[in-house]
Amino acid sequence: MDLPADATDPSGEQPGPGLRADAERNRERILAAARGLFASHGLGVSMACIARAAGVGKATLSRRFATREELLNAVFADRMDAYAAAVAEALADPDAWHGFVGYVEAVCAMQAADRGFAEVLAMTFPAAKALEKRRAAAYHGFLDLIERAKATGRLRADFSDRDMIILLMANAGVIAATGDAAPDTWRRLVGQMLRAYATPGTDLPPLEPAPAPTALYRAMVRLTRPAPGPDGDLE
């Protein structure tokens, strides 16, 4: 008798009346595993590693998500919604400069909370159409926010939307580099960059203290060591 292609799959997804329920359970297990791994290890986690963490075989993973982009769309859909909501909230603020500051802080905090999302905001995924559509809609709102903030006279006239991309790339790098050795370092970066974006005399939130020398040293040492992979192995 021929065995099904995924006969050794530990997921238990077998043909029969319960297939739809099994398939949905497996989908949720895959999403939960991917969210956790992307958040802690970034987007470099392999599909095979995600399948192992979810307790399913690679064939089941492929049936639920045919491509990596499909998985990214599903994993980060809610976070992209929150990203778009941050823009809408900033645009609704009657004080455009206050809205701008709040938006920058909120988005950078989202990056700090989820390493995978930090990378998503600093990269493009042309094949992940749903993800890119959400990002594009939020970005157009941000362009409007920039013009409103400039009109207050408190955002520098030479601020560019590309400066935000640079900040997100820098913030992603700081988050990845410092890890739990100096976890609030990103706040210092964001505070300093807001000071660079503001015109002289503009009110700004208090600046986060610089990381302690010992914490920064631990972060620097951390950079020289291979990072443990999702299975505990060194990458």
Coordinates of C-alpha atoms in Angstrom, one line a residue:
M1 CA 0.0 0.0 0.0
D2 CA 1.3 3.4 -0.9
L3 CA 1.8 5.8 2.0
P4 CA 0.7 9.4 1.9
A5 CA 3.5 11.9 1.2
D6 CA 3.4 13.1 4.8
A7 CA 2.9 9.7 6.5
T8 CA 5.6 10.4 9.0
D9 CA 4.3 13.9 9.9
P10 CA 3.8 14.1 13.7
S11 CA 1.0 16.6 13.2
G12 CA -1.7 14.0 12.9
E13 CA -3.3 15.7 9.9
Q14 CA -4.8 12.7 8.1
P15 CA -7.6 12.4 5.5
G16 CA -11.1 12.0 6.9
P17 CA -14.0 14.0 8.4
G18 CA -11.7 15.8 10.8
L19 CA -9.3 17.1 8.2
R20 CA -10.6 20.6 8.3
A21 CA -10.2 20.9 12.1
D22 CA -6.8 19.2 12.0
A23 CA -5.7 21.6 9.2
E24 CA -6.8 24.7 11.2
R25 CA -5.1 23.4 14.4
N26 CA -1.9 22.9 12.4
R27 CA -2.1 26.3 10.9
E28 CA -2.4 27.9 14.3
R29 CA 0.5 25.8 15.6
I30 CA 2.6 26.9 12.7
L31 CA 1.7 30.6 13.2
A32 CA 2.4 30.5 16.9
A33 CA 5.8 28.8 16.4
A34 CA 6.7 31.3 13.7
R35 CA 5.7 34.3 15.7
G36 CA 7.8 33.1 18.7
L37 CA 10.9 32.2 16.6
F38 CA 10.8 35.4 14.5
A39 CA 10.3 37.6 17.6
S40 CA 13.3 36.1 19.4
H41 CA 15.6 35.2 16.5
G42 CA 14.6 37.4 13.6
L43 CA 13.6 36.4 10.1
G44 CA 16.5 34.2 9.4
V45 CA 14.9 31.2 11.1
S46 CA 14.5 28.3 8.6
M47 CA 11.1 26.9 7.5
A48 CA 12.4 23.5 8.8
C49 CA 13.0 24.9 12.2
I50 CA 9.5 26.4 12.3
A51 CA 8.0 23.1 11.3
R52 CA 9.9 21.3 14.2
A53 CA 8.8 24.0 16.7
A54 CA 5.2 23.6 15.6
G55 CA 5.4 19.8 15.8
V56 CA 4.5 19.3 12.1
G57 CA 6.3 17.9 9.1
K58 CA 7.7 20.1 6.3
A59 CA 5.0 18.8 4.0
T60 CA 2.2 20.0 6.3
L61 CA 3.9 23.4 6.6
S62 CA 4.1 23.6 2.8
R63 CA 0.4 22.8 2.5
R64 CA -0.6 25.5 4.9
F65 CA 1.9 28.1 3.6
A66 CA 3.3 27.4 0.1
T67 CA 5.9 30.1 0.4
R68 CA 7.9 31.9 3.0
E69 CA 6.1 35.1 1.9
E70 CA 2.7 33.6 2.6
L71 CA 3.9 32.8 6.2
L72 CA 5.2 36.3 6.7
N73 CA 1.9 37.8 5.5
A74 CA 0.0 35.7 8.1
V75 CA 2.4 36.2 11.0
F76 CA 2.8 39.9 10.7
A77 CA -0.7 40.9 9.6
D78 CA -1.8 42.1 13.0
R79 CA 1.5 43.9 13.6
M80 CA 1.1 45.7 10.3
D81 CA -2.4 46.7 11.3
A82 CA -1.0 48.1 14.5
Y83 CA 1.6 50.0 12.5
A84 CA -1.1 51.5 10.3
A85 CA -3.1 52.3 13.5
A86 CA -0.1 54.2 14.9
V87 CA -0.2 56.5 11.8
A88 CA -3.9 57.1 12.0
E89 CA -3.6 58.0 15.7
A90 CA -0.7 60.4 15.0
L91 CA -2.7 62.1 12.2
A92 CA -5.7 62.5 14.6
D93 CA -3.6 64.3 17.1
P94 CA -4.5 68.1 17.0
D95 CA -0.8 68.8 17.7
A96 CA 1.0 67.5 14.6
W97 CA 4.4 67.7 16.2
H98 CA 3.2 65.7 19.2
G99 CA 1.6 63.2 16.8
F100 CA 4.9 62.9 14.9
V101 CA 6.9 62.2 18.1
G102 CA 4.4 59.7 19.3
Y103 CA 4.4 57.9 16.0
V104 CA 8.2 57.6 15.9
E105 CA 8.3 56.4 19.5
A106 CA 5.4 53.9 18.9
V107 CA 6.9 52.3 15.8
C108 CA 10.4 52.0 17.3
A109 CA 8.8 50.4 20.4
M110 CA 7.0 47.9 18.1
Q111 CA 10.4 47.0 16.7
A112 CA 11.9 46.6 20.2
A113 CA 9.1 44.2 21.2
D114 CA 9.5 41.9 18.2
R115 CA 12.9 41.3 16.5
G116 CA 11.2 39.8 13.5
F117 CA 9.0 42.9 13.1
A118 CA 12.0 45.1 13.5
E119 CA 13.4 43.4 10.4
V120 CA 10.1 43.6 8.5
L121 CA 10.0 47.4 9.0
A122 CA 13.6 47.8 7.8
M123 CA 13.3 45.5 4.7
T124 CA 11.0 45.0 1.7
F125 CA 9.3 41.8 0.7
P126 CA 7.9 42.3 -2.9
A127 CA 6.5 38.8 -3.0
A128 CA 4.6 39.3 0.3
K129 CA 1.9 41.4 -1.4
A130 CA -0.5 41.7 1.5
L131 CA 2.3 42.8 3.8
E132 CA 3.6 45.4 1.4
K133 CA 0.1 46.7 0.7
R134 CA -0.4 47.4 4.4
R135 CA 3.1 49.0 4.7
A136 CA 2.4 51.2 1.7
A137 CA -0.9 52.5 3.1
A138 CA 0.8 53.3 6.4
Y139 CA 3.7 55.0 4.7
H140 CA 1.4 57.3 2.7
G141 CA -0.2 58.4 6.0
F142 CA 3.3 59.1 7.3
L143 CA 4.1 61.4 4.4
D144 CA 1.0 63.4 5.3
L145 CA 2.2 63.5 9.0
I146 CA 5.6 64.8 7.9
E147 CA 4.1 67.7 6.1
R148 CA 1.8 68.6 9.0
A149 CA 4.6 68.5 11.4
K150 CA 6.8 70.7 9.2
A151 CA 3.9 73.2 9.1
T152 CA 4.2 73.6 12.8
G153 CA 7.7 74.9 12.4
R154 CA 9.0 72.2 14.9
L155 CA 10.1 69.6 12.4
R156 CA 13.1 70.6 10.4
A157 CA 12.3 71.5 6.8
D158 CA 15.0 69.2 5.5
F159 CA 13.6 66.1 7.2
S160 CA 12.9 63.4 4.6
D161 CA 10.7 60.3 4.7
R162 CA 14.0 58.5 4.0
D163 CA 15.3 59.6 7.4
M164 CA 12.6 57.5 9.0
I165 CA 13.8 54.5 6.9
I166 CA 17.3 55.1 8.1
L167 CA 16.1 55.3 11.7
L168 CA 14.2 52.0 11.4
M169 CA 17.3 50.4 10.0
A170 CA 19.5 51.8 12.7
N171 CA 17.0 50.9 15.4
A172 CA 16.7 47.3 14.1
G173 CA 20.5 47.0 14.3
V174 CA 20.7 48.4 17.8
I175 CA 18.0 46.1 19.0
A176 CA 19.7 43.0 17.5
A177 CA 23.1 44.1 18.8
T178 CA 22.2 44.9 22.4
G179 CA 19.6 42.2 23.1
D180 CA 19.0 41.7 26.8
A181 CA 22.4 43.1 27.7
A182 CA 21.3 46.7 27.3
P183 CA 17.6 46.4 26.3
D184 CA 16.6 50.1 26.5
T185 CA 19.5 51.4 24.3
W186 CA 17.0 51.9 21.4
R187 CA 15.2 54.5 23.5
R188 CA 18.4 56.6 23.7
L189 CA 18.9 56.3 20.0
V190 CA 15.3 57.4 19.2
G191 CA 15.5 60.3 21.7
Q192 CA 18.8 61.6 20.1
M193 CA 17.3 61.2 16.6
L194 CA 14.2 63.2 17.6
R195 CA 16.6 66.0 18.7
A196 CA 18.3 65.9 15.4
Y197 CA 14.9 66.2 13.6
A198 CA 13.5 69.1 15.7
T199 CA 14.1 72.7 15.1
P200 CA 16.0 74.7 17.8
G201 CA 13.9 75.4 20.9
T202 CA 11.3 72.6 20.3
D203 CA 10.0 70.8 23.3
L204 CA 11.0 67.2 23.4
P205 CA 10.4 64.2 25.7
P206 CA 13.1 63.6 28.3
L207 CA 16.2 61.8 26.9
E208 CA 16.7 58.2 28.1
P209 CA 19.9 57.9 30.1
A210 CA 22.9 56.4 28.2
P211 CA 23.4 52.7 29.0
A212 CA 25.7 51.9 31.8
P213 CA 29.3 51.2 30.7
T214 CA 29.0 47.6 32.0
A215 CA 25.8 47.0 30.1
L216 CA 27.2 48.4 26.9
Y217 CA 30.3 46.3 27.3
R218 CA 28.2 43.2 27.7
A219 CA 26.4 44.1 24.5
M220 CA 29.8 44.7 22.7
V221 CA 31.0 41.3 23.9
R222 CA 27.7 39.7 22.8
L223 CA 28.4 40.9 19.2
T224 CA 31.7 38.9 19.1
R225 CA 30.0 35.6 20.0
P226 CA 28.0 33.3 17.8
A227 CA 24.3 33.6 18.6
P228 CA 22.5 30.5 19.7
G229 CA 20.0 29.3 17.1
P230 CA 16.4 28.5 17.7
D231 CA 17.3 24.9 18.6
G232 CA 20.0 26.0 21.0
D233 CA 22.8 25.4 18.5
L234 CA 25.2 28.1 17.5
E235 CA 24.3 29.8 14.2

